[in-house]
Tab-separated table of C-alpha atoms and ligand atoms in Angstrom:
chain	number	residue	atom	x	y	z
A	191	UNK	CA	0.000	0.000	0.000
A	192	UNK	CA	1.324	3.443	-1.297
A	193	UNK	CA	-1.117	5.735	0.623
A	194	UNK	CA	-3.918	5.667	3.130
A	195	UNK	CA	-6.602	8.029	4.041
A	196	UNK	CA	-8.267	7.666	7.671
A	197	UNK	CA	-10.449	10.503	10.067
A	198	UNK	CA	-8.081	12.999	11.369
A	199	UNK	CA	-5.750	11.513	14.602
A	200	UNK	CA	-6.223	12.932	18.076
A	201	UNK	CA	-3.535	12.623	20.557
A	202	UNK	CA	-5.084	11.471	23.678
A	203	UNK	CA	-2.546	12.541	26.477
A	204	UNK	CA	-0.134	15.776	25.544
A	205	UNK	CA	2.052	17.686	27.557
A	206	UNK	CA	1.931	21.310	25.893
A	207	UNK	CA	4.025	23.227	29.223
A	208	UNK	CA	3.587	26.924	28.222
A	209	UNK	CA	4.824	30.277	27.669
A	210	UNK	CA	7.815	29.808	24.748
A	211	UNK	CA	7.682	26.218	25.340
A	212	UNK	CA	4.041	25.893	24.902
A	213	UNK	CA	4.847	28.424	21.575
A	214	UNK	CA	7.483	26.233	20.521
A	215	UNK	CA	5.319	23.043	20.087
A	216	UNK	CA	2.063	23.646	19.821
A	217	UNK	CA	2.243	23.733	15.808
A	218	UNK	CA	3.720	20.503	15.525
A	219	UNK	CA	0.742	19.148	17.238
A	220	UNK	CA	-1.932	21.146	15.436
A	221	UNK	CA	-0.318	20.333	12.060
A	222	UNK	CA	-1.932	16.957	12.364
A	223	UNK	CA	-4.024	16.496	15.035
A	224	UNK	CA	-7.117	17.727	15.586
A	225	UNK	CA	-7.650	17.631	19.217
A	226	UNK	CA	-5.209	16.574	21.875
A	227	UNK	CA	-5.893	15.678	25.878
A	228	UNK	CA	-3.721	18.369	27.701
A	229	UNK	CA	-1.525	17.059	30.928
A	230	UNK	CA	-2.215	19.545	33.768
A	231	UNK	CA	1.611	19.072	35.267
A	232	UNK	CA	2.449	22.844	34.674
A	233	UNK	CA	4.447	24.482	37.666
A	234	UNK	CA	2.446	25.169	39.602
A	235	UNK	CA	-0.053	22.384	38.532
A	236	UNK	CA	-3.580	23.429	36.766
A	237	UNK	CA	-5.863	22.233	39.841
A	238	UNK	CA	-9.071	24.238	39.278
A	239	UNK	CA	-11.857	24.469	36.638
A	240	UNK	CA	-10.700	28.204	36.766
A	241	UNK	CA	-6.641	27.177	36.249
A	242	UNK	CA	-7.944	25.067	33.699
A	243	UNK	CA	-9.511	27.787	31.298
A	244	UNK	CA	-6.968	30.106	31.657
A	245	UNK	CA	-4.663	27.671	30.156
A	246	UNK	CA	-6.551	26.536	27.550
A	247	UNK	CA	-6.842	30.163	26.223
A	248	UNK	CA	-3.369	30.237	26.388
A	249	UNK	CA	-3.486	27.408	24.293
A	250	UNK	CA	-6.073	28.499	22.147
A	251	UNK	CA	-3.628	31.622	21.448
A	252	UNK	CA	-0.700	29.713	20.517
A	253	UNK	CA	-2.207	28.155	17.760
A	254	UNK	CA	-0.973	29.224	14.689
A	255	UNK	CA	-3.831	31.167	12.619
A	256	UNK	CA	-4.496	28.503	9.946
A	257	UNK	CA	-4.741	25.483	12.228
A	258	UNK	CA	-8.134	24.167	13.699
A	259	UNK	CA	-7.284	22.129	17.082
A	260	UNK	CA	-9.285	22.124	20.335
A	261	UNK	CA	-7.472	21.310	23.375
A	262	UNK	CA	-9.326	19.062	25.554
A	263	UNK	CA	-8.511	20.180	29.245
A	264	UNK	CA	-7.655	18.017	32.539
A	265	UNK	CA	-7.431	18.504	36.229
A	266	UNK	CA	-4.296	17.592	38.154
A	267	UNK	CA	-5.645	15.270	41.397
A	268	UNK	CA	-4.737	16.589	44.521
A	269	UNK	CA	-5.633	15.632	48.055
A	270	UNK	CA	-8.044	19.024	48.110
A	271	UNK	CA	-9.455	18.590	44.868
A	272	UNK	CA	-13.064	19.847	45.487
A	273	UNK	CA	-16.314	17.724	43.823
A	274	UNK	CA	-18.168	20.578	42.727
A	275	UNK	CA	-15.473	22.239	41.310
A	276	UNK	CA	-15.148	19.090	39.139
A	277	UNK	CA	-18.188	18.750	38.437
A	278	UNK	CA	-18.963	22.542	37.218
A	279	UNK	CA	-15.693	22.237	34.680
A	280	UNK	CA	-17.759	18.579	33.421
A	281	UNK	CA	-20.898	20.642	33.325
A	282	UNK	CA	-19.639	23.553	31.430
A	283	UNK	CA	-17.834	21.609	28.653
A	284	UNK	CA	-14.050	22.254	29.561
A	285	UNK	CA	-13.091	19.382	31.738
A	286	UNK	CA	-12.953	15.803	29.801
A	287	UNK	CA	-10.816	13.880	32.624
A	288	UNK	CA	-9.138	14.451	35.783
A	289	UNK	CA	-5.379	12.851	36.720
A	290	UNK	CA	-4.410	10.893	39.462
A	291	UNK	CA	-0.742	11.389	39.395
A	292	UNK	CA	0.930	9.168	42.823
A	293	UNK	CA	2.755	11.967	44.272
A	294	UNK	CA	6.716	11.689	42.954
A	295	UNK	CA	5.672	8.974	39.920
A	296	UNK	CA	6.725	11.771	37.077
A	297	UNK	CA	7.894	15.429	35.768
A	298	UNK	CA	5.888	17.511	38.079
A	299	UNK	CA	4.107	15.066	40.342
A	300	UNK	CA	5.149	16.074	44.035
A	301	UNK	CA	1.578	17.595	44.518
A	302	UNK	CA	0.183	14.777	43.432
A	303	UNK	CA	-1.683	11.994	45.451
A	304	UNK	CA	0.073	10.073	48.864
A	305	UNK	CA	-3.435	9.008	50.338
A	306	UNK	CA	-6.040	7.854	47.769
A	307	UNK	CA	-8.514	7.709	50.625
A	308	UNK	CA	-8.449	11.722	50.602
A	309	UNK	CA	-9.582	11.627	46.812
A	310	UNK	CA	-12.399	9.505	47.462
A	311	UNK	CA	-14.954	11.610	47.714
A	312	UNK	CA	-13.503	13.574	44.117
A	313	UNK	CA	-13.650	10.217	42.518
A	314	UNK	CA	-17.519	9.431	43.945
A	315	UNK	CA	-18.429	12.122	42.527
A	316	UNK	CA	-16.685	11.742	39.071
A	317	UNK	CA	-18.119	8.102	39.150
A	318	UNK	CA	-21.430	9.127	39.463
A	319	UNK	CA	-21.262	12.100	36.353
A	320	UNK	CA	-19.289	10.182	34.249
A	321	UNK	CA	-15.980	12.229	34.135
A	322	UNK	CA	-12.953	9.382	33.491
A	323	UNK	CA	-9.543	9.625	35.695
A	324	UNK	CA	-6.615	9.515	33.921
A	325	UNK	CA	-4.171	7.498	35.586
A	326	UNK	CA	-0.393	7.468	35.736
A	327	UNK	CA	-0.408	4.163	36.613
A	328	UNK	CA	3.356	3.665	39.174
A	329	UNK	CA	3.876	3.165	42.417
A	330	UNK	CA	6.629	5.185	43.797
A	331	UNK	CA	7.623	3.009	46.940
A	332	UNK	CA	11.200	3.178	46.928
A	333	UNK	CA	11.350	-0.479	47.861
A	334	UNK	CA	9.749	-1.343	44.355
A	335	UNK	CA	12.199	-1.732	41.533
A	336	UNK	CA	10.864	0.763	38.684
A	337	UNK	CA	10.599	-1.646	36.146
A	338	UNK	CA	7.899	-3.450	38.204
A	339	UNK	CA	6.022	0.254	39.340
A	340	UNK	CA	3.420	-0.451	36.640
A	341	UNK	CA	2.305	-4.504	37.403
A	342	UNK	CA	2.442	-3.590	41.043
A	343	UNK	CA	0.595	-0.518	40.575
A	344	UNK	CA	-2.510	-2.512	38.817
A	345	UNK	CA	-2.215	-4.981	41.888
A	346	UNK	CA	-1.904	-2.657	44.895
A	347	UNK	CA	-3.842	0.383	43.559
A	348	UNK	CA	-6.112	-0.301	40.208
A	349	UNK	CA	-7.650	-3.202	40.999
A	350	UNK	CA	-8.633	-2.141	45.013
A	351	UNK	CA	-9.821	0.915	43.322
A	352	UNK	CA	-12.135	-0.368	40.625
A	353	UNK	CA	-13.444	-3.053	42.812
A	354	UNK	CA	-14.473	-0.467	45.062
A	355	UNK	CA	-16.046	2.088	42.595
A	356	UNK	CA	-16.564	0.331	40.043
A	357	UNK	CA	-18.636	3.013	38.036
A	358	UNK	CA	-15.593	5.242	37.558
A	359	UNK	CA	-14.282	5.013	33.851
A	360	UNK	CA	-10.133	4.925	34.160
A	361	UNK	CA	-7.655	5.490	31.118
A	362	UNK	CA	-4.728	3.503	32.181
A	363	UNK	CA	-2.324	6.073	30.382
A	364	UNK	CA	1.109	5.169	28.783
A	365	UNK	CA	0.851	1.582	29.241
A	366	UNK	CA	4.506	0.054	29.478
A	367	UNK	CA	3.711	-3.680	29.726
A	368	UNK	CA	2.388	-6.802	29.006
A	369	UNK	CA	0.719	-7.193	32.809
A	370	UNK	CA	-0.864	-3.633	31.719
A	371	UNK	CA	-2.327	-4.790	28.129
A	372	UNK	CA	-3.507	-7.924	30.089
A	373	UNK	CA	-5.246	-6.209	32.415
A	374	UNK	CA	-6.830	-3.844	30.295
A	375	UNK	CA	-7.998	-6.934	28.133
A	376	UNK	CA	-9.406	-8.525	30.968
A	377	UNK	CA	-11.630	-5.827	32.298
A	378	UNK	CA	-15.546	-6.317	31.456
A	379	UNK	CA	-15.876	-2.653	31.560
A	380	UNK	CA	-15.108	1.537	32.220
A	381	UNK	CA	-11.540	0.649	31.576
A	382	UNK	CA	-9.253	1.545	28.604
A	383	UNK	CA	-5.585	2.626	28.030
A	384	UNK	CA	-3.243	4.774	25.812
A	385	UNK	CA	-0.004	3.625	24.444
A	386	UNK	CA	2.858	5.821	23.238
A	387	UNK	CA	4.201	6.135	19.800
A	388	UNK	CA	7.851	5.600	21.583
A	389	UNK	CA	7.105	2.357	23.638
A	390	UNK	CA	5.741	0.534	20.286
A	391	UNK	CA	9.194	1.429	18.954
A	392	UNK	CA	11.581	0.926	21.634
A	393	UNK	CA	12.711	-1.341	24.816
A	394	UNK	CA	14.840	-0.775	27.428
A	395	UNK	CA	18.200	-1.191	25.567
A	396	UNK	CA	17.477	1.801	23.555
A	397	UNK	CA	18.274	3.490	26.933
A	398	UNK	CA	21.262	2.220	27.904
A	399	UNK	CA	22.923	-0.302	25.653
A	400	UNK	CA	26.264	1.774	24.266
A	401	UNK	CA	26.090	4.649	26.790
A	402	UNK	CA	23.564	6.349	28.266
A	403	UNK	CA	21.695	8.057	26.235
A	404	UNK	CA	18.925	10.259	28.275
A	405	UNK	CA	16.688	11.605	24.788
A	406	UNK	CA	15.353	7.355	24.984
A	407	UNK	CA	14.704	8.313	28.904
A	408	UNK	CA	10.872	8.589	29.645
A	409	UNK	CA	8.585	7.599	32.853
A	410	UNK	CA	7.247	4.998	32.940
A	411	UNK	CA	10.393	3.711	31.901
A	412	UNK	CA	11.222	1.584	28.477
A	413	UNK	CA	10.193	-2.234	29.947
A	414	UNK	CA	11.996	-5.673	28.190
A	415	UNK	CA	11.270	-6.436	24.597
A	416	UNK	CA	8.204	-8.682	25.395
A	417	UNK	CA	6.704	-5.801	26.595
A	418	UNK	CA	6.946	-4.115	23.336
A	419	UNK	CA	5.895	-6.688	21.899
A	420	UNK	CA	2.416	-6.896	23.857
A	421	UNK	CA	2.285	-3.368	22.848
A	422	UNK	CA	2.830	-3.582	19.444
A	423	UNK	CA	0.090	-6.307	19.530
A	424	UNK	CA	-2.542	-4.388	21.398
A	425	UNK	CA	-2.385	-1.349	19.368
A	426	UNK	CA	-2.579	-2.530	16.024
A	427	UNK	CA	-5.344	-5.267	17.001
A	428	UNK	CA	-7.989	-3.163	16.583
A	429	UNK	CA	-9.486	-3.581	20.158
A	430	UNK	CA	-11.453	-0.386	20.991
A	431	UNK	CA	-9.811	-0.693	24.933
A	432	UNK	CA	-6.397	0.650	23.144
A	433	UNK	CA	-5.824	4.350	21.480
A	434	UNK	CA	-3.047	6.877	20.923
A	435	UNK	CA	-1.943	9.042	23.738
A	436	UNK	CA	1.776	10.231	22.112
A	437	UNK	CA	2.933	11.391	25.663
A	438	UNK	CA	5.530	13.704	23.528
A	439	UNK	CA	7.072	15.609	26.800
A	440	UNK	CA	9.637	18.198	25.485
A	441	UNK	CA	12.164	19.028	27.653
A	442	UNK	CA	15.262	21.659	26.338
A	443	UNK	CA	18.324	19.590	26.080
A	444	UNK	CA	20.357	21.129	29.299
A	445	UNK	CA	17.982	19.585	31.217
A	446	UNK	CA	17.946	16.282	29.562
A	447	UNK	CA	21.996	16.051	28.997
A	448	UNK	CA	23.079	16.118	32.437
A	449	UNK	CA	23.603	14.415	35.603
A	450	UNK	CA	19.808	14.057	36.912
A	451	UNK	CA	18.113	14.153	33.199
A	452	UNK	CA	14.200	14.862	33.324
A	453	UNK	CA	11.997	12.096	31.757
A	454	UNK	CA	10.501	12.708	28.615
A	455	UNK	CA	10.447	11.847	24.879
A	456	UNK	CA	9.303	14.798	22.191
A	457	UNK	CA	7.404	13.078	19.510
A	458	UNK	CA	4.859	15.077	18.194
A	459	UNK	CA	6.312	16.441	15.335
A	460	UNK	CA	6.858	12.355	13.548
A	461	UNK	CA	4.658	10.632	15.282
A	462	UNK	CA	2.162	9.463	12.888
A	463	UNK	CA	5.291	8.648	10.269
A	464	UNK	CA	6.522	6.408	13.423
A	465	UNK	CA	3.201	5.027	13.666
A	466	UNK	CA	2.288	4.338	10.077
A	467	UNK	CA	5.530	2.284	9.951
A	468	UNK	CA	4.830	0.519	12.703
A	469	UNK	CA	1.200	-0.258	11.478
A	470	UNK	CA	2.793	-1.763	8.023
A	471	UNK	CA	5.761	-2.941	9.790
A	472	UNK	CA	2.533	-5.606	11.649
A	473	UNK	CA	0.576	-5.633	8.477
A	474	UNK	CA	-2.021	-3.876	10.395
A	475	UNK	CA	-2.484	-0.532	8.765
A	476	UNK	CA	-5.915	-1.054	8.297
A	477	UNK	CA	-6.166	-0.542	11.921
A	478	UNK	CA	-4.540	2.405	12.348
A	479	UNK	CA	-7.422	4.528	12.003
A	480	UNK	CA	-9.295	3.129	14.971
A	481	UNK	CA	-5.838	3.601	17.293
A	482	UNK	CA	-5.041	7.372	16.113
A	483	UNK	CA	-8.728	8.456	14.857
A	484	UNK	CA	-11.677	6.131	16.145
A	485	UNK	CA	-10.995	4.091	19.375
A	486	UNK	CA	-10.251	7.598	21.465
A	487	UNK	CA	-13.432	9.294	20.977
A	488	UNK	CA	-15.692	6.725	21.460
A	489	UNK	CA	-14.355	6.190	25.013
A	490	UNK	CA	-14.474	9.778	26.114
A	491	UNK	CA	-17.645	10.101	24.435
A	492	UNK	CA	-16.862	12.513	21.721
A	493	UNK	CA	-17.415	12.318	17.925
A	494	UNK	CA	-15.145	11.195	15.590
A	495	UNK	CA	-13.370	14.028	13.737
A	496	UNK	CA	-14.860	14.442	9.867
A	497	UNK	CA	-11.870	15.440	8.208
A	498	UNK	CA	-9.429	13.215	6.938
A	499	UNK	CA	-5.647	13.269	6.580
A	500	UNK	CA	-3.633	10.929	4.138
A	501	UNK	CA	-0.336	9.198	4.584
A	502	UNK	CA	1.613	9.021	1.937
A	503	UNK	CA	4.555	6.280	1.527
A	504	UNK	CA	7.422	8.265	-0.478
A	505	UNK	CA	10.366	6.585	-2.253
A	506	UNK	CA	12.689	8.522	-0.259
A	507	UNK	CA	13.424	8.654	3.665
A	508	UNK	CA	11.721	11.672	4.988
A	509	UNK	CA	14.176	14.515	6.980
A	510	UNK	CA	12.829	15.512	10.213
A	511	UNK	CA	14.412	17.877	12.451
A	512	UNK	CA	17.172	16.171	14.876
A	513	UNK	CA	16.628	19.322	17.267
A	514	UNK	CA	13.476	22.132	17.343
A	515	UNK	CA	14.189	25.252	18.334
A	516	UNK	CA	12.246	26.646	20.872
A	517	UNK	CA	12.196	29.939	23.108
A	518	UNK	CA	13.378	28.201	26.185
A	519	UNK	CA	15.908	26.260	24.141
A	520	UNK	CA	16.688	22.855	21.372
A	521	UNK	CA	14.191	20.034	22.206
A	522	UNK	CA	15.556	16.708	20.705
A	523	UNK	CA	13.360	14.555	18.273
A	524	UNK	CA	12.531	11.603	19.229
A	525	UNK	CA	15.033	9.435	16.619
A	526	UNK	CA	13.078	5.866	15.936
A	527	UNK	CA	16.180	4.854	14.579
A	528	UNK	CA	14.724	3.619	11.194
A	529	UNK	CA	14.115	5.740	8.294
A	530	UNK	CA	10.723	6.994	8.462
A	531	UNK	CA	8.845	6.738	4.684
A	532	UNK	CA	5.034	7.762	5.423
A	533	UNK	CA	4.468	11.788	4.680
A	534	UNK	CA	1.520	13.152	6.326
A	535	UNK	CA	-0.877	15.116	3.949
A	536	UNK	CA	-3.560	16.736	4.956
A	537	UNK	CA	-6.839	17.227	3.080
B	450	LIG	N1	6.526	10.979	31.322
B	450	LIG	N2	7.756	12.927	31.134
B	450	LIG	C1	6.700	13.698	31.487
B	450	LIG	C2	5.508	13.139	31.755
B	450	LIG	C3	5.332	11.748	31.376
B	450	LIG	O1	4.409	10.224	32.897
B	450	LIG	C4	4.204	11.055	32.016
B	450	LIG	O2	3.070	11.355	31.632
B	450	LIG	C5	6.878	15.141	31.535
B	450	LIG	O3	7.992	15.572	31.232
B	450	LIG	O4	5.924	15.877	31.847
B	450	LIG	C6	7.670	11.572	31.090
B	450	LIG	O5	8.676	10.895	30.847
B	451	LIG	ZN1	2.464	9.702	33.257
B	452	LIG	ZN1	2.569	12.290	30.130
C-alpha cells in the first residue's frame, strides 16, 4: 500500500508546558491532530476548573492562525481537589478527565496523590457524572524496583480501586507492559488505556545499551522487549480498549543532557510517520485509524473528527528535524532509529 486516508488523529494525552515552550510546540501538534488531551503538570499544577480555562486560552492563542485544534482540558488530582469544582468544569464543557498522578511517579508530580482515601470523595463524585480519571499508573515506593512500578501498581492500587467504585471510567495512560495490556484486556468494563508512539518502537536497551543516552529516557520507563511486543500487539489489534496518547514531553536539552536528566520523549512532530511504519511494519495498517482516529473518541464520548488526513509512503526517507528550536531552548526529536517513509498530507 502506497497511501492511506483515515479521520483525522487525536492525541489522547499531551504535555503542551507553556509560555515559549508551549509556543514552541504547539504547531507541531496542530499540524496533524485535531484535538489533543492536555496534561495539567504545569508548575504550579492546573488544579481548578478556573486554572484550567486560563490555560486553555493560552493554548487556544498559541495556535498558529491557519490550524483548527481544540485542546481538551484536565485537572491535576490533589488531596483538596473539590467535587463541585469538578463537576462545574464537566458541566460547562471544559473538563474531559481528571489525573491521578501518585505523588513523585513523574515530571511535576510532588503535589500529586500520597493518600487515595483523601480523593475519594472527588472520585464518587466523578463516578457518578461520568468524568474518566486519567491514571499514571506507578507506584513510587522506593522499595519497588521501577521496572515493576506499573504490574504492582494494577495490583496494589487499580484493581482495590475499581473493585471499590466500580462506576468510575479509568484510562490507564502510557501503558509500558504486558501485565498492563492484560489487564486492560481482561476488564468487562469503564476501563481503557493509551499507548505511546515511543514504547511501540523501543525497549529498554534503547536506553542504555552503548552509553547512556537520556533523549530514549521517559517515565514509565522503556520495559523488556516482550513488553513491546504486547504493545505492538494491542495497538494494532484493533481492540477499541487501546488508542493513541503520544505522551511527547519536550524538555530543552540542558535539562535532559546532564547528571539528573528529566523524563521525557518529544514526539509530536513524527509521530504518525513512526506510527504508520509501525502499522505496516505488523501488516495492520488497516487498523490504524481506529488507534489514532476512532478508538479515542468513542471512550471519552466525543465524535469522531470528519476530516481526513492521508499518509503518503514516499520513495525517499523523509528529513525531520534532529533538534526544534524553541524559546526556552533545542528540544531533541525523538530518533526511531529507522528511516521513516510515510508523509503526512492533509486534506
Ligand atoms: N513521562 N515525562 C513527562 C511526563 C510523562 O508520565 C508522564 O506522563 C513530563 O515531562 O511531563 C515523562 O517521561
Ligand atoms: Zn504519566
Ligand atoms: Zn505524560
Amino acid at each position: 500500500m502506497q497511501s492511506i486516508t483515515i479521520r483525522r488523529p487525536d492525541d489522547w494525552h499531551l504535555h503542551l508546558r507553556d509560555g515559549a515552550m508551549l509556543e514552541g510546540v504547539i504547531a507541531d501538534t496542530s499540524r496533524h491532530f485535531a484535538r489533543a488531551i492536555i496534561m495539567p503538570n504545569l508548575v504550579p499544577p492546573v488544579v481548578t476548573t478556573a486554572d484550567a480555562k486560563a490555560y486553555r486560552e493560552r493554548i487556544v492563542k498559541a495556535v498558529p492562525d491557519d490550524d483548527r485544534f481544540e485542546p481538551l482540558m484536565t485537572l491535576y488530582l490533589t488531596e483538596h481537589t473539590q467535587p463541585d469544582d469538578v463537576e462545574a468544569g464537566k458541566k460547562s464543557g471544559l473538563i474531559h478527565a481528571v489525573k491521578l498522578y501518585p505523588a513523585g511517579a513523574t515530571t511535576n508530580s510532588h503535589g500529586g496523590v500520597r493518600d487515595i482515601e483523601k480523593a475519594m470523595p472527588v472520585l464518587e463524585r466523578m463516578a457518578k457524572i461520568g468524568l474518566p480519571l486519567c491514571v499514571h499508573g506507578e507506584v513510587t515506593h522506593p522499595e519497588v524496583d521501577i521496572f515493576d512500578r506499573e504490574a504492582v501498581f494494577i495490583e496494589t492500587v487499580l484493581e482495590p480501586l475499581r473493585r471499590r467504585l466500580p462506576e468510575l471510567k479509568i484510562t490507564m495512560e502510557h501503558v509500558t507492559t504486558k501485565e498492563g495490556v492484560d489487564y486492560i484486556r481482561s476488564a468487562q468494563s469503564n476501563l481503557a488505556g493509551s499507548i505511546t508512539t515511543h514504547h511501540l518502537i523501543i525497549n529498554r536497551n534503547a536506553i542504555l545499551v552503548g552509553g547512556i543516552k537520556p533523549h530514549y529516557y521517559c517515565l514509565p520507563v522503556a520495559k523488556r522487549e516482550h513488553h513491546r511486543l504486547a504493545l505492538r500487539a494491542a495497538a494494532t489489534s484493533g481492540d477499541p480498549r487501546f488508542f493513541l496518547g503520544t505522551d511527547s514531553a519536550p524538555h530543552v536539552d540542558p535539562a535532559k543532557e546532564c547528571s539528573c536528566g528529566c523524563a521525557g520523549i518529544y514526539t509530536s512532530i513524527n509521530t504518525l510517520s513512526c506510527l504508520a511504519h509501525v502499522f505496516e511494519d505488523e501488516g495492520a495498517l488497516d487498523k490504524l485509524e481506529a488507534f489514532t482516529s476512532l478508538n479515542g473518541p468513542a471512550w471519552y464520548n466525543l465524535p469522531p473528527n470528519e476530516d481526513r488526513v492521508s499518509l503518503v509512503r514516499r520513495d525517499q526517507p523523509l528529513s525531520f528535524p534532529e533538534k526544534i528550536e524553541t524559546g526556552d531552548g533545542p528540544v531533541t526529536v525523538f530518533n526511531p532509529m529507522f528511516s521513516l517513509y510515510w508523509d503526512v498530507a492533509i486534506k
